[in-house]
């Protein structure tokens, strides 16, 4: 994402098209993971229902699911595992889309803005090596 922002800042890529492409890719990925959880989740649930870590993750999701969706998008790996777990537990698709998509928008906007703002500094830092 930061590479796309740096290239957009330098004029190689169109800034709007690049941002929309990055956001679309993330939204597609988390949506696919959500549906994968819905489709394959019941089969896995029978295998994992006695696993303590799995039980703990389900408990946290039940208690703090909305906050987990908001914060989870900012954590690598969790941003893809959490939609699977939400789909797995048959969480509301509408609620998932509202919370996760708005969080994804904020996350991509922060990193894309950081890349366009600090891109030249990042490039000059790495070119020194």
GROMACS .gro file of N, CA and C in nm:
model
  387
    1UNK      N    1   0.081  -0.118   0.000
    1UNK     CA    2   0.000   0.000   0.000
    1UNK      C    3   0.087   0.126   0.000
    2UNK      N    4   0.189   0.126   0.080
    2UNK     CA    5   0.275   0.243   0.088
    2UNK      C    6   0.349   0.263  -0.045
    3UNK      N    7   0.385   0.154  -0.110
    3UNK     CA    8   0.451   0.164  -0.240
    3UNK      C    9   0.359   0.231  -0.341
    4UNK      N   10   0.233   0.190  -0.342
    4UNK     CA   11   0.135   0.253  -0.431
    4UNK      C   12   0.119   0.401  -0.402
    5UNK      N   13   0.121   0.436  -0.274
    5UNK     CA   14   0.109   0.577  -0.236
    5UNK      C   15   0.231   0.657  -0.281
    6UNK      N   16   0.349   0.597  -0.266
    6UNK     CA   17   0.472   0.666  -0.309
    6UNK      C   18   0.471   0.687  -0.460
    7UNK      N   19   0.432   0.584  -0.534
    7UNK     CA   20   0.425   0.597  -0.680
    7UNK      C   21   0.318   0.696  -0.723
    8UNK      N   22   0.209   0.705  -0.648
    8UNK     CA   23   0.106   0.804  -0.678
    8UNK      C   24   0.156   0.944  -0.653
    9UNK      N   25   0.228   0.960  -0.545
    9UNK     CA   26   0.283   1.092  -0.511
    9UNK      C   27   0.382   1.140  -0.617
   10UNK      N   28   0.460   1.046  -0.671
   10UNK     CA   29   0.560   1.083  -0.771
   10UNK      C   30   0.500   1.100  -0.910
   11UNK      N   31   0.372   1.069  -0.926
   11UNK     CA   32   0.306   1.090  -1.054
   11UNK      C   33   0.307   0.970  -1.147
   12UNK      N   34   0.365   0.859  -1.103
   12UNK     CA   35   0.369   0.738  -1.186
   12UNK      C   36   0.230   0.676  -1.196
   13UNK      N   37   0.155   0.677  -1.086
   13UNK     CA   38   0.020   0.622  -1.083
   13UNK      C   39  -0.080   0.731  -1.049
   14UNK      N   40  -0.203   0.712  -1.092
   14UNK     CA   41  -0.311   0.802  -1.058
   14UNK      C   42  -0.348   0.779  -0.912
   15UNK      N   43  -0.349   0.884  -0.832
   15UNK     CA   44  -0.370   0.871  -0.688
   15UNK      C   45  -0.507   0.813  -0.655
   16UNK      N   46  -0.612   0.858  -0.724
   16UNK     CA   47  -0.748   0.810  -0.697
   16UNK      C   48  -0.764   0.664  -0.734
   17UNK      N   49  -0.719   0.628  -0.852
   17UNK     CA   50  -0.731   0.489  -0.899
   17UNK      C   51  -0.651   0.395  -0.810
   18UNK      N   52  -0.534   0.437  -0.768
   18UNK     CA   53  -0.450   0.355  -0.681
   18UNK      C   54  -0.518   0.332  -0.547
   19UNK      N   55  -0.570   0.438  -0.486
   19UNK     CA   56  -0.636   0.422  -0.356
   19UNK      C   57  -0.759   0.333  -0.367
   20UNK      N   58  -0.841   0.357  -0.468
   20UNK     CA   59  -0.963   0.276  -0.485
   20UNK      C   60  -0.927   0.130  -0.508
   21UNK      N   61  -0.820   0.104  -0.582
   21UNK     CA   62  -0.776  -0.034  -0.606
   21UNK      C   63  -0.732  -0.101  -0.477
   22UNK      N   64  -0.657  -0.031  -0.396
   22UNK     CA   65  -0.611  -0.086  -0.267
   22UNK      C   66  -0.729  -0.114  -0.176
   23UNK      N   67  -0.820  -0.019  -0.164
   23UNK     CA   68  -0.937  -0.037  -0.079
   23UNK      C   69  -1.024  -0.151  -0.131
   24UNK      N   70  -1.045  -0.157  -0.260
   24UNK     CA   71  -1.127  -0.264  -0.319
   24UNK      C   72  -1.066  -0.401  -0.294
   25UNK      N   73  -0.935  -0.409  -0.305
   25UNK     CA   74  -0.868  -0.536  -0.279
   25UNK      C   75  -0.886  -0.582  -0.135
   26UNK      N   76  -0.873  -0.491  -0.042
   26UNK     CA   77  -0.891  -0.526   0.099
   26UNK      C   78  -1.035  -0.566   0.128
   27UNK      N   79  -1.131  -0.490   0.076
   27UNK     CA   80  -1.272  -0.522   0.099
   27UNK      C   81  -1.308  -0.657   0.038
   28UNK      N   82  -1.254  -0.686  -0.079
   28UNK     CA   83  -1.279  -0.815  -0.143
   28UNK      C   84  -1.221  -0.928  -0.058
   29UNK      N   85  -1.099  -0.910  -0.010
   29UNK     CA   86  -1.033  -1.015   0.070
   29UNK      C   87  -1.111  -1.044   0.199
   30UNK      N   88  -1.149  -0.941   0.273
   30UNK     CA   89  -1.218  -0.967   0.400
   30UNK      C   90  -1.358  -1.023   0.376
   31UNK      N   91  -1.421  -0.982   0.268
   31UNK     CA   92  -1.554  -1.037   0.235
   31UNK      C   93  -1.543  -1.185   0.198
   32UNK      N   94  -1.442  -1.219   0.118
   32UNK     CA   95  -1.423  -1.360   0.081
   32UNK      C   96  -1.391  -1.446   0.203
   33UNK      N   97  -1.311  -1.394   0.295
   33UNK     CA   98  -1.282  -1.468   0.417
   33UNK      C   99  -1.407  -1.485   0.502
   34UNK      N  100  -1.493  -1.384   0.504
   34UNK     CA  101  -1.618  -1.395   0.578
   34UNK      C  102  -1.704  -1.507   0.520
   35UNK      N  103  -1.720  -1.508   0.388
   35UNK     CA  104  -1.801  -1.612   0.324
   35UNK      C  105  -1.736  -1.750   0.336
   36UNK      N  106  -1.604  -1.755   0.332
   36UNK     CA  107  -1.535  -1.882   0.353
   36UNK      C  108  -1.566  -1.936   0.493
   37UNK      N  109  -1.571  -1.847   0.591
   37UNK     CA  110  -1.606  -1.888   0.726
   37UNK      C  111  -1.748  -1.941   0.734
   38UNK      N  112  -1.838  -1.878   0.661
   38UNK     CA  113  -1.978  -1.924   0.659
   38UNK      C  114  -1.990  -2.061   0.592
   39UNK      N  115  -1.914  -2.079   0.483
   39UNK     CA  116  -1.925  -2.203   0.406
   39UNK      C  117  -1.855  -2.320   0.474
   40UNK      N  118  -1.732  -2.299   0.517
   40UNK     CA  119  -1.650  -2.407   0.571
   40UNK      C  120  -1.648  -2.413   0.723
   41UNK      N  121  -1.708  -2.315   0.787
   41UNK     CA  122  -1.699  -2.303   0.932
   41UNK      C  123  -1.760  -2.416   1.011
   42UNK      N  124  -1.876  -2.464   0.969
   42UNK     CA  125  -1.942  -2.569   1.047
   42UNK      C  126  -1.862  -2.697   1.049
   43UNK      N  127  -1.796  -2.728   0.939
   43UNK     CA  128  -1.711  -2.847   0.934
   43UNK      C  129  -1.594  -2.833   1.032
   44UNK      N  130  -1.533  -2.715   1.034
   44UNK     CA  131  -1.420  -2.692   1.124
   44UNK      C  132  -1.463  -2.679   1.269
   45UNK      N  133  -1.584  -2.630   1.290
   45UNK     CA  134  -1.631  -2.608   1.427
   45UNK      C  135  -1.636  -2.739   1.505
   46UNK      N  136  -1.677  -2.844   1.440
   46UNK     CA  137  -1.683  -2.974   1.508
   46UNK      C  138  -1.544  -3.022   1.547
   47UNK      N  139  -1.444  -2.990   1.466
   47UNK     CA  140  -1.308  -3.032   1.495
   47UNK      C  141  -1.243  -2.947   1.604
   48UNK      N  142  -1.281  -2.819   1.612
   48UNK     CA  143  -1.215  -2.726   1.703
   48UNK      C  144  -1.291  -2.697   1.832
   49UNK      N  145  -1.410  -2.749   1.846
   49UNK     CA  146  -1.494  -2.710   1.960
   49UNK      C  147  -1.435  -2.742   2.096
   50UNK      N  148  -1.340  -2.834   2.103
   50UNK     CA  149  -1.279  -2.868   2.232
   50UNK      C  150  -1.142  -2.803   2.252
   51UNK      N  151  -1.097  -2.725   2.156
   51UNK     CA  152  -0.968  -2.656   2.164
   51UNK      C  153  -0.984  -2.534   2.254
   52UNK      N  154  -0.898  -2.521   2.356
   52UNK     CA  155  -0.910  -2.409   2.451
   52UNK      C  156  -0.889  -2.274   2.386
   53UNK      N  157  -0.792  -2.264   2.296
   53UNK     CA  158  -0.766  -2.136   2.229
   53UNK      C  159  -0.883  -2.096   2.142
   54UNK      N  160  -0.941  -2.192   2.075
   54UNK     CA  161  -1.057  -2.163   1.992
   54UNK      C  162  -1.175  -2.118   2.079
   55UNK      N  163  -1.197  -2.183   2.191
   55UNK     CA  164  -1.305  -2.145   2.282
   55UNK      C  165  -1.284  -2.004   2.335
   56UNK      N  166  -1.158  -1.971   2.365
   56UNK     CA  167  -1.125  -1.837   2.415
   56UNK      C  168  -1.151  -1.732   2.307
   57UNK      N  169  -1.113  -1.761   2.184
   57UNK     CA  170  -1.136  -1.667   2.074
   57UNK      C  171  -1.286  -1.645   2.051
   58UNK      N  172  -1.364  -1.752   2.058
   58UNK     CA  173  -1.509  -1.739   2.043
   58UNK      C  174  -1.569  -1.655   2.156
   59UNK      N  175  -1.520  -1.675   2.277
   59UNK     CA  176  -1.572  -1.599   2.392
   59UNK      C  177  -1.543  -1.449   2.375
   60UNK      N  178  -1.421  -1.417   2.335
   60UNK     CA  179  -1.385  -1.276   2.312
   60UNK      C  180  -1.471  -1.217   2.202
   61UNK      N  181  -1.493  -1.293   2.097
   61UNK     CA  182  -1.575  -1.245   1.986
   61UNK      C  183  -1.719  -1.220   2.029
   62UNK      N  184  -1.773  -1.308   2.112
   62UNK     CA  185  -1.910  -1.288   2.163
   62UNK      C  186  -1.919  -1.165   2.251
   63UNK      N  187  -1.818  -1.144   2.337
   63UNK     CA  188  -1.823  -1.033   2.432
   63UNK      C  189  -1.788  -0.899   2.368
   64UNK      N  190  -1.689  -0.898   2.280
   64UNK     CA  191  -1.638  -0.772   2.226
   64UNK      C  192  -1.626  -0.777   2.074
   65UNK      N  193  -1.720  -0.839   2.009
   65UNK     CA  194  -1.713  -0.860   1.865
   65UNK      C  195  -1.705  -0.732   1.783
   66UNK      N  196  -1.784  -0.632   1.820
   66UNK     CA  197  -1.784  -0.506   1.743
   66UNK      C  198  -1.649  -0.436   1.752
   67UNK      N  199  -1.594  -0.430   1.873
   67UNK     CA  200  -1.463  -0.367   1.891
   67UNK      C  201  -1.354  -0.448   1.825
   68UNK      N  202  -1.369  -0.580   1.831
   68UNK     CA  203  -1.270  -0.667   1.767
   68UNK      C  204  -1.268  -0.643   1.617
   69UNK      N  205  -1.385  -0.624   1.557
   69UNK     CA  206  -1.390  -0.595   1.413
   69UNK      C  207  -1.324  -0.462   1.381
   70UNK      N  208  -1.347  -0.362   1.465
   70UNK     CA  209  -1.288  -0.229   1.441
   70UNK      C  210  -1.136  -0.232   1.453
   71UNK      N  211  -1.087  -0.292   1.558
   71UNK     CA  212  -0.943  -0.291   1.586
   71UNK      C  213  -0.869  -0.397   1.506
   72UNK      N  214  -0.934  -0.509   1.480
   72UNK     CA  215  -0.870  -0.619   1.411
   72UNK      C  216  -0.818  -0.585   1.273
   73UNK      N  217  -0.880  -0.491   1.206
   73UNK     CA  218  -0.838  -0.454   1.070
   73UNK      C  219  -0.699  -0.389   1.070
   74UNK      N  220  -0.658  -0.335   1.184
   74UNK     CA  221  -0.528  -0.269   1.194
   74UNK      C  222  -0.414  -0.365   1.229
   75UNK      N  223  -0.446  -0.491   1.255
   75UNK     CA  224  -0.345  -0.589   1.297
   75UNK      C  225  -0.323  -0.691   1.186
   76UNK      N  226  -0.200  -0.703   1.136
   76UNK     CA  227  -0.174  -0.801   1.030
   76UNK      C  228  -0.217  -0.942   1.073
   77UNK      N  229  -0.257  -1.021   0.981
   77UNK     CA  230  -0.307  -1.158   0.998
   77UNK      C  231  -0.446  -1.157   1.063
   78UNK      N  232  -0.463  -1.083   1.171
   78UNK     CA  233  -0.594  -1.076   1.237
   78UNK      C  234  -0.697  -1.018   1.141
   79UNK      N  235  -0.656  -0.924   1.057
   79UNK     CA  236  -0.751  -0.862   0.965
   79UNK      C  237  -0.812  -0.962   0.868
   80UNK      N  238  -0.747  -1.077   0.848
   80UNK     CA  239  -0.802  -1.180   0.760
   80UNK      C  240  -0.862  -1.296   0.838
   81UNK      N  241  -0.809  -1.325   0.955
   81UNK     CA  242  -0.862  -1.434   1.036
   81UNK      C  243  -0.995  -1.398   1.100
   82UNK      N  244  -1.008  -1.275   1.145
   82UNK     CA  245  -1.129  -1.231   1.215
   82UNK      C  246  -1.254  -1.240   1.127
   83UNK      N  247  -1.251  -1.194   1.001
   83UNK     CA  248  -1.371  -1.212   0.917
   83UNK      C  249  -1.409  -1.359   0.900
   84UNK      N  250  -1.309  -1.446   0.892
   84UNK     CA  251  -1.336  -1.589   0.883
   84UNK      C  252  -1.409  -1.637   1.008
   85UNK      N  253  -1.360  -1.594   1.124
   85UNK     CA  254  -1.420  -1.634   1.251
   85UNK      C  255  -1.561  -1.578   1.266
   86UNK      N  256  -1.583  -1.457   1.222
   86UNK     CA  257  -1.716  -1.397   1.229
   86UNK      C  258  -1.813  -1.472   1.138
   87UNK      N  259  -1.769  -1.504   1.016
   87UNK     CA  260  -1.852  -1.582   0.926
   87UNK      C  261  -1.876  -1.722   0.979
   88UNK      N  262  -1.774  -1.777   1.038
   88UNK     CA  263  -1.776  -1.909   1.100
   88UNK      C  264  -1.886  -1.917   1.206
   89UNK      N  265  -1.902  -1.810   1.283
   89UNK     CA  266  -2.002  -1.805   1.389
   89UNK      C  267  -2.135  -1.748   1.342
   90UNK      N  268  -2.149  -1.734   1.212
   90UNK     CA  269  -2.274  -1.685   1.151
   90UNK      C  270  -2.312  -1.546   1.201
   91UNK      N  271  -2.211  -1.459   1.213
   91UNK     CA  272  -2.237  -1.321   1.252
   91UNK      C  273  -2.315  -1.249   1.143
   92UNK      N  274  -2.384  -1.145   1.178
   92UNK     CA  275  -2.465  -1.068   1.084
   92UNK      C  276  -2.378  -1.010   0.972
   93UNK      N  277  -2.413  -1.040   0.848
   93UNK     CA  278  -2.337  -0.989   0.734
   93UNK      C  279  -2.347  -0.837   0.726
   94UNK      N  280  -2.465  -0.783   0.749
   94UNK     CA  281  -2.486  -0.638   0.742
   94UNK      C  282  -2.399  -0.566   0.847
   95UNK      N  283  -2.401  -0.617   0.969
   95UNK     CA  284  -2.321  -0.556   1.075
   95UNK      C  285  -2.172  -0.570   1.045
   96UNK      N  286  -2.133  -0.687   0.996
   96UNK     CA  287  -1.993  -0.710   0.957
   96UNK      C  288  -1.950  -0.609   0.851
   97UNK      N  289  -2.033  -0.589   0.750
   97UNK     CA  290  -1.998  -0.499   0.641
   97UNK      C  291  -1.987  -0.355   0.689
   98UNK      N  292  -2.080  -0.311   0.770
   98UNK     CA  293  -2.078  -0.173   0.818
   98UNK      C  294  -1.953  -0.147   0.901
   99UNK      N  295  -1.925  -0.233   0.998
   99UNK     CA  296  -1.812  -0.211   1.087
   99UNK      C  297  -1.679  -0.236   1.017
  100UNK      N  298  -1.666  -0.349   0.951
  100UNK     CA  299  -1.538  -0.384   0.888
  100UNK      C  300  -1.504  -0.294   0.771
  101UNK      N  301  -1.602  -0.261   0.689
  101UNK     CA  302  -1.574  -0.178   0.573
  101UNK      C  303  -1.535  -0.036   0.614
  102UNK      N  304  -1.601   0.018   0.716
  102UNK     CA  305  -1.564   0.153   0.760
  102UNK      C  306  -1.425   0.150   0.825
  103UNK      N  307  -1.393   0.045   0.899
  103UNK     CA  308  -1.259   0.032   0.958
  103UNK      C  309  -1.153   0.016   0.849
  104UNK      N  310  -1.185  -0.061   0.746
  104UNK     CA  311  -1.092  -0.080   0.634
  104UNK      C  312  -1.068   0.052   0.561
  105UNK      N  313  -1.171   0.132   0.547
  105UNK     CA  314  -1.157   0.263   0.484
  105UNK      C  315  -1.061   0.350   0.564
  106UNK      N  316  -1.078   0.354   0.695
  106UNK     CA  317  -0.991   0.434   0.781
  106UNK      C  318  -0.847   0.382   0.775
  107UNK      N  319  -0.829   0.250   0.784
  107UNK     CA  320  -0.696   0.190   0.781
  107UNK      C  321  -0.623   0.223   0.652
  108UNK      N  322  -0.689   0.203   0.538
  108UNK     CA  323  -0.624   0.232   0.410
  108UNK      C  324  -0.597   0.381   0.394
  109UNK      N  325  -0.688   0.463   0.441
  109UNK     CA  326  -0.668   0.608   0.431
  109UNK      C  327  -0.546   0.652   0.513
  110UNK      N  328  -0.531   0.599   0.633
  110UNK     CA  329  -0.417   0.635   0.718
  110UNK      C  330  -0.286   0.595   0.650
  111UNK      N  331  -0.276   0.470   0.605
  111UNK     CA  332  -0.151   0.424   0.546
  111UNK      C  333  -0.123   0.486   0.410
  112UNK      N  334  -0.227   0.509   0.333
  112UNK     CA  335  -0.208   0.573   0.203
  112UNK      C  336  -0.162   0.718   0.222
  113UNK      N  337  -0.222   0.787   0.318
  113UNK     CA  338  -0.181   0.924   0.347
  113UNK      C  339  -0.037   0.927   0.400
  114UNK      N  340  -0.003   0.832   0.485
  114UNK     CA  341   0.135   0.824   0.536
  114UNK      C  342   0.232   0.801   0.420
  115UNK      N  343   0.195   0.715   0.327
  115UNK     CA  344   0.282   0.687   0.213
  115UNK      C  345   0.300   0.808   0.122
  116UNK      N  346   0.193   0.883   0.101
  116UNK     CA  347   0.205   1.003   0.015
  116UNK      C  348   0.278   1.115   0.089
  117UNK      N  349   0.261   1.122   0.219
  117UNK     CA  350   0.325   1.229   0.296
  117UNK      C  351   0.473   1.202   0.324
  118UNK      N  352   0.503   1.079   0.363
  118UNK     CA  353   0.639   1.046   0.404
  118UNK      C  354   0.715   0.963   0.302
  119UNK      N  355   0.656   0.938   0.188
  119UNK     CA  356   0.718   0.856   0.085
  119UNK      C  357   0.857   0.900   0.045
  120UNK      N  358   0.878   1.028   0.013
  120UNK     CA  359   1.012   1.072  -0.024
  120UNK      C  360   1.116   1.049   0.086
  121UNK      N  361   1.074   1.066   0.211
  121UNK     CA  362   1.165   1.043   0.324
  121UNK      C  363   1.200   0.895   0.337
  122UNK      N  364   1.101   0.810   0.314
  122UNK     CA  365   1.124   0.666   0.321
  122UNK      C  366   1.220   0.623   0.211
  123UNK      N  367   1.199   0.673   0.091
  123UNK     CA  368   1.286   0.639  -0.022
  123UNK      C  369   1.430   0.687   0.001
  124UNK      N  370   1.444   0.808   0.052
  124UNK     CA  371   1.579   0.859   0.075
  124UNK      C  372   1.650   0.782   0.186
  125UNK      N  373   1.575   0.736   0.284
  125UNK     CA  374   1.632   0.656   0.391
  125UNK      C  375   1.688   0.526   0.337
  126UNK      N  376   1.611   0.456   0.254
  126UNK     CA  377   1.656   0.327   0.202
  126UNK      C  378   1.760   0.341   0.092
  127UNK      N  379   1.762   0.455   0.024
  127UNK     CA  380   1.864   0.473  -0.080
  127UNK      C  381   2.002   0.499  -0.019
  128UNK      N  382   2.006   0.533   0.109
  128UNK     CA  383   2.134   0.556   0.176
  128UNK      C  384   2.210   0.426   0.198
  129UNK      N  385   2.139   0.314   0.193
  129UNK     CA  386   2.204   0.183   0.214
  129UNK      C  387   2.247   0.131   0.083
   0.00000   0.00000   0.00000
